Amino acid sequence: MPIPTRSALIDHLVRTRIAGAVATPRENNLDHYRKLANGDRRYWFGLELGDRWTDEQDVLAVMAERCGVSDDLNHRAGQDHIDPELTADALDRMANVLRKAAESRQRVLFATGHPGALLETHRTTAAAMRAAGCEIVRIPGGLTADEGCVVQFADVAVYEGGATLWHTHSPHPMTAILDGLVRAGRPLPDLVVADHGWAGCAAQRGIDAVGYADSNDPALFLAEAEGTLQVAVPMDDHVVDPRFYEPMTAYLLAAAGLPLDGLPAEG
């Protein structure tokens, strides 16, 4: 697969609606910002936000700055946006974290609450990190959370129930992994690459973490603003075809100086 230039990547992000005029409506964004500000922990993603973000307007200001949604308080419905330039900037920051992790041969854990969309992105990145000399953390067996199982598939931790991989925002699967590692007397990861509550929980536990986040998932952007999370990459985290993320993944790995052998062939 050819590695896109930054301008080609931005064109691709907009064309596939990973950024630009994304599918998540303005109403949904504002609803989630309000619920987070009102203390609904389902939207905190395992982070401890205390009383620092109780004003919906403050949350919106951070999301406008770091994600690119409209900062117009009177814009209450219809189309909202993710700024593709901010997506590319965040990918560059994530690449810098991955490069440093590879240089120091860190232990890295990958996890996703979006297995239907981001599993291959995480798997490909994990393969590149292993090829660069990192240890990809193998999670303990027999872990459970939220009435389901926490398993590892293609080097990526996921939530499973009824023989199905499930979408989840919950931090509890990551809690199960980290507590399981402690019980087993094994070291915690040096770095977590994830999304949703998997990333938020790890960051709250003091582990270096980077994550992907949608425009209706403000918690990770607030965590980055506070310095708890290293990087939050703004993007639509479930577009219609998971292959749309392949050029983005190629750009990330190339920017990090990681091996590109695991990338799919073009076509």
XYZ file of C-alpha atoms in Angstrom:
267
model
C 0.000 0.000 0.000
C 1.386 3.445 -0.889
C 1.977 5.738 2.079
C -0.209 8.843 1.718
C 1.228 12.298 2.046
C -0.416 14.496 4.650
C -2.487 16.290 1.993
C -3.548 12.966 0.431
C -4.447 11.633 3.881
C -6.609 14.666 4.618
C -8.389 14.266 1.269
C -9.019 10.615 2.115
C -10.306 11.403 5.627
C -12.809 13.872 4.219
C -13.873 11.658 1.313
C -14.561 8.667 3.582
C -16.054 10.838 6.348
C -13.514 9.718 8.933
C -13.193 13.466 9.399
C -14.829 16.492 7.842
C -18.628 16.238 7.657
C -18.926 13.132 9.848
C -22.032 11.025 10.372
C -22.402 11.779 14.090
C -25.094 14.491 14.327
C -24.745 17.685 16.335
C -27.618 16.634 18.611
C -25.756 13.497 19.663
C -22.536 15.396 20.308
C -24.227 17.955 22.552
C -26.218 15.269 24.361
C -23.014 13.435 25.303
C -21.251 16.638 26.375
C -24.211 17.457 28.613
C -24.334 14.010 30.165
C -20.616 14.074 30.912
C -20.956 17.523 32.493
C -23.909 16.290 34.552
C -21.747 13.538 36.059
C -22.997 10.504 34.118
C -20.041 8.159 34.522
C -20.959 6.160 31.460
C -19.463 9.083 29.538
C -16.349 9.444 31.708
C -14.669 6.345 30.171
C -13.045 5.317 33.455
C -11.549 8.745 34.092
C -12.000 10.651 37.333
C -13.115 14.083 36.191
C -14.273 15.297 39.595
C -16.097 18.616 39.395
C -13.753 20.120 36.830
C -16.074 19.719 33.832
C -19.548 20.487 35.136
C -20.206 23.220 32.557
C -21.305 21.918 29.176
C -19.921 25.070 27.559
C -16.430 24.275 28.884
C -16.648 20.778 27.436
C -17.769 22.193 24.092
C -14.831 24.624 24.077
C -12.333 21.777 24.471
C -14.076 19.733 21.778
C -13.984 22.679 19.391
C -10.273 23.153 20.060
C -9.166 19.523 19.917
C -11.744 17.891 17.652
C -12.977 20.717 15.461
C -16.702 20.623 16.195
C -18.569 23.909 15.925
C -18.115 26.198 18.920
C -21.403 27.984 18.169
C -23.680 27.493 21.172
C -26.674 28.273 18.980
C -25.871 25.383 16.623
C -28.052 22.742 18.274
C -28.932 20.329 15.462
C -27.800 19.029 12.093
C -24.306 18.568 10.693
C -21.199 18.725 12.847
C -17.573 18.337 11.856
C -14.201 16.911 12.805
C -11.303 18.994 11.532
C -9.110 16.668 9.399
C -6.078 18.854 10.082
C -6.520 18.124 13.797
C -6.815 14.407 12.979
C -3.529 14.499 11.087
C -1.871 16.528 13.862
C -2.974 13.964 16.446
C -1.761 11.065 14.288
C 1.641 12.768 14.166
C 1.645 13.043 17.974
C 0.610 9.400 18.315
C 3.365 8.413 15.883
C 5.888 10.171 18.095
C 4.693 8.168 21.120
C 4.893 4.909 19.153
C 8.378 5.749 17.882
C 9.665 6.346 21.407
C 8.016 3.135 22.626
C 9.684 1.170 19.835
C 13.077 2.721 20.497
C 12.930 1.665 24.154
C 11.357 -1.767 23.439
C 8.372 -1.093 25.656
C 5.610 -3.491 26.663
C 2.525 -2.387 24.731
C -1.104 -3.409 25.168
C -3.671 -2.924 22.401
C -7.418 -2.903 23.039
C -10.576 -1.753 21.303
C -14.208 -1.147 22.115
C -14.881 -0.918 18.368
C -13.940 -4.384 17.052
C -16.202 -3.971 14.029
C -14.210 -0.976 12.852
C -10.814 -0.598 14.503
C -9.656 -4.166 15.137
C -7.504 -4.251 12.006
C -6.008 -0.823 12.711
C -4.909 -1.978 16.157
C -3.766 -5.400 14.892
C -1.623 -3.892 12.155
C -0.071 -1.420 14.592
C 0.611 -4.211 17.097
C 2.351 -6.275 14.406
C 4.544 -3.308 13.497
C 5.437 -2.671 17.131
C 6.369 -6.334 17.624
C 8.516 -6.272 14.498
C 10.267 -3.211 15.937
C 11.169 -5.156 19.078
C 8.337 -4.318 21.462
C 6.624 -6.903 23.640
C 2.906 -7.057 22.917
C 1.290 -7.754 26.277
C -0.544 -11.072 26.449
C -3.534 -10.705 28.750
C -4.328 -13.300 31.445
C -6.907 -15.934 30.614
C -10.318 -16.279 32.219
C -11.036 -12.567 32.625
C -14.624 -11.353 32.916
C -16.286 -7.941 33.058
C -19.782 -6.544 32.507
C -21.269 -10.072 32.301
C -18.995 -10.954 29.399
C -15.460 -12.135 28.764
C -12.297 -10.161 28.075
C -10.259 -11.960 25.443
C -7.414 -11.248 23.051
C -7.913 -11.621 19.337
C -5.121 -10.899 16.843
C -3.071 -9.254 19.614
C -5.948 -6.910 20.506
C -7.977 -7.121 23.727
C -11.730 -7.086 23.098
C -15.002 -7.685 24.940
C -16.796 -10.907 24.003
C -20.177 -12.336 24.861
C -22.168 -15.122 23.264
C -19.443 -15.857 20.705
C -19.652 -12.244 19.504
C -17.200 -9.360 19.835
C -19.051 -6.390 21.288
C -18.854 -2.631 20.994
C -18.334 -1.160 24.467
C -17.492 2.166 26.099
C -16.967 0.527 29.496
C -13.687 0.844 31.418
C -14.328 -2.428 33.263
C -12.674 -4.740 30.690
C -9.421 -2.782 31.002
C -9.747 -2.856 34.788
C -10.032 -6.643 34.567
C -6.852 -6.849 32.465
C -4.761 -4.600 34.694
C -5.970 -6.259 37.898
C -5.374 -9.670 36.314
C -1.800 -8.772 35.473
C -1.204 -7.625 39.055
C -2.674 -10.854 40.468
C -0.415 -12.867 38.171
C 2.644 -10.943 39.328
C 3.259 -9.642 35.837
C 4.308 -6.081 34.961
C 1.735 -3.610 33.724
C 2.070 -2.249 30.181
C 4.376 0.666 29.546
C 1.944 1.915 26.909
C -1.692 1.280 26.021
C -3.005 1.945 22.509
C -6.779 1.804 22.592
C -10.055 3.746 22.492
C -13.127 4.354 24.659
C -12.996 3.209 28.285
C -10.037 0.937 27.561
C -7.858 4.019 26.994
C -9.491 6.108 29.724
C -9.089 3.444 32.397
C -5.427 2.855 31.554
C -4.672 6.577 31.611
C -6.446 6.985 34.949
C -4.310 4.165 36.361
C -1.199 6.177 35.476
C -0.203 4.204 32.380
C 0.903 6.076 29.279
C -2.016 5.800 26.876
C -3.082 7.024 23.466
C -6.480 6.550 21.892
C -8.883 7.195 19.055
C -12.068 9.128 19.865
C -15.188 10.281 18.069
C -16.755 13.730 18.263
C -19.376 12.412 20.709
C -16.732 10.944 23.067
C -15.450 14.016 24.941
C -13.810 12.259 27.889
C -10.580 11.325 26.121
C -10.141 14.852 24.769
C -10.615 16.287 28.251
C -8.050 13.781 29.545
C -5.574 14.885 26.901
C -6.223 18.540 27.784
C -5.478 17.726 31.436
C -2.393 15.660 30.608
C -3.827 12.347 31.815
C -3.976 10.858 28.307
C -1.044 11.439 25.971
C -2.948 11.663 22.688
C -6.587 11.579 21.582
C -7.028 11.241 17.811
C -10.309 12.807 16.622
C -12.129 10.750 14.003
C -15.344 8.919 13.256
C -14.592 5.592 14.927
C -17.056 3.482 12.926
C -17.345 4.387 9.252
C -19.122 2.163 6.755
C -16.047 0.158 5.689
C -13.183 -0.629 8.098
C -10.809 -0.696 5.111
C -11.192 3.078 4.963
C -8.835 3.246 7.958
C -6.001 1.513 6.082
C -4.421 4.667 4.583
C -4.634 6.329 7.999
C -2.859 3.363 9.576
C -0.208 3.423 6.845
C 0.390 7.127 7.476
C 0.678 6.506 11.239
C 3.184 3.661 10.915
C 5.311 5.519 8.378
C 5.356 8.636 10.570
C 6.449 6.474 13.509
C 9.232 4.847 11.480
C 7.702 1.413 12.062
C 7.873 -1.615 9.740
C 5.194 -1.571 7.064
C 5.171 -5.288 6.217
C 1.835 -5.886 7.949
C -0.052 -3.400 5.795
C -2.531 -4.878 3.316
C -1.690 -4.871 -0.359
C -3.397 -2.232 -2.469
C -6.496 -3.313 -4.309
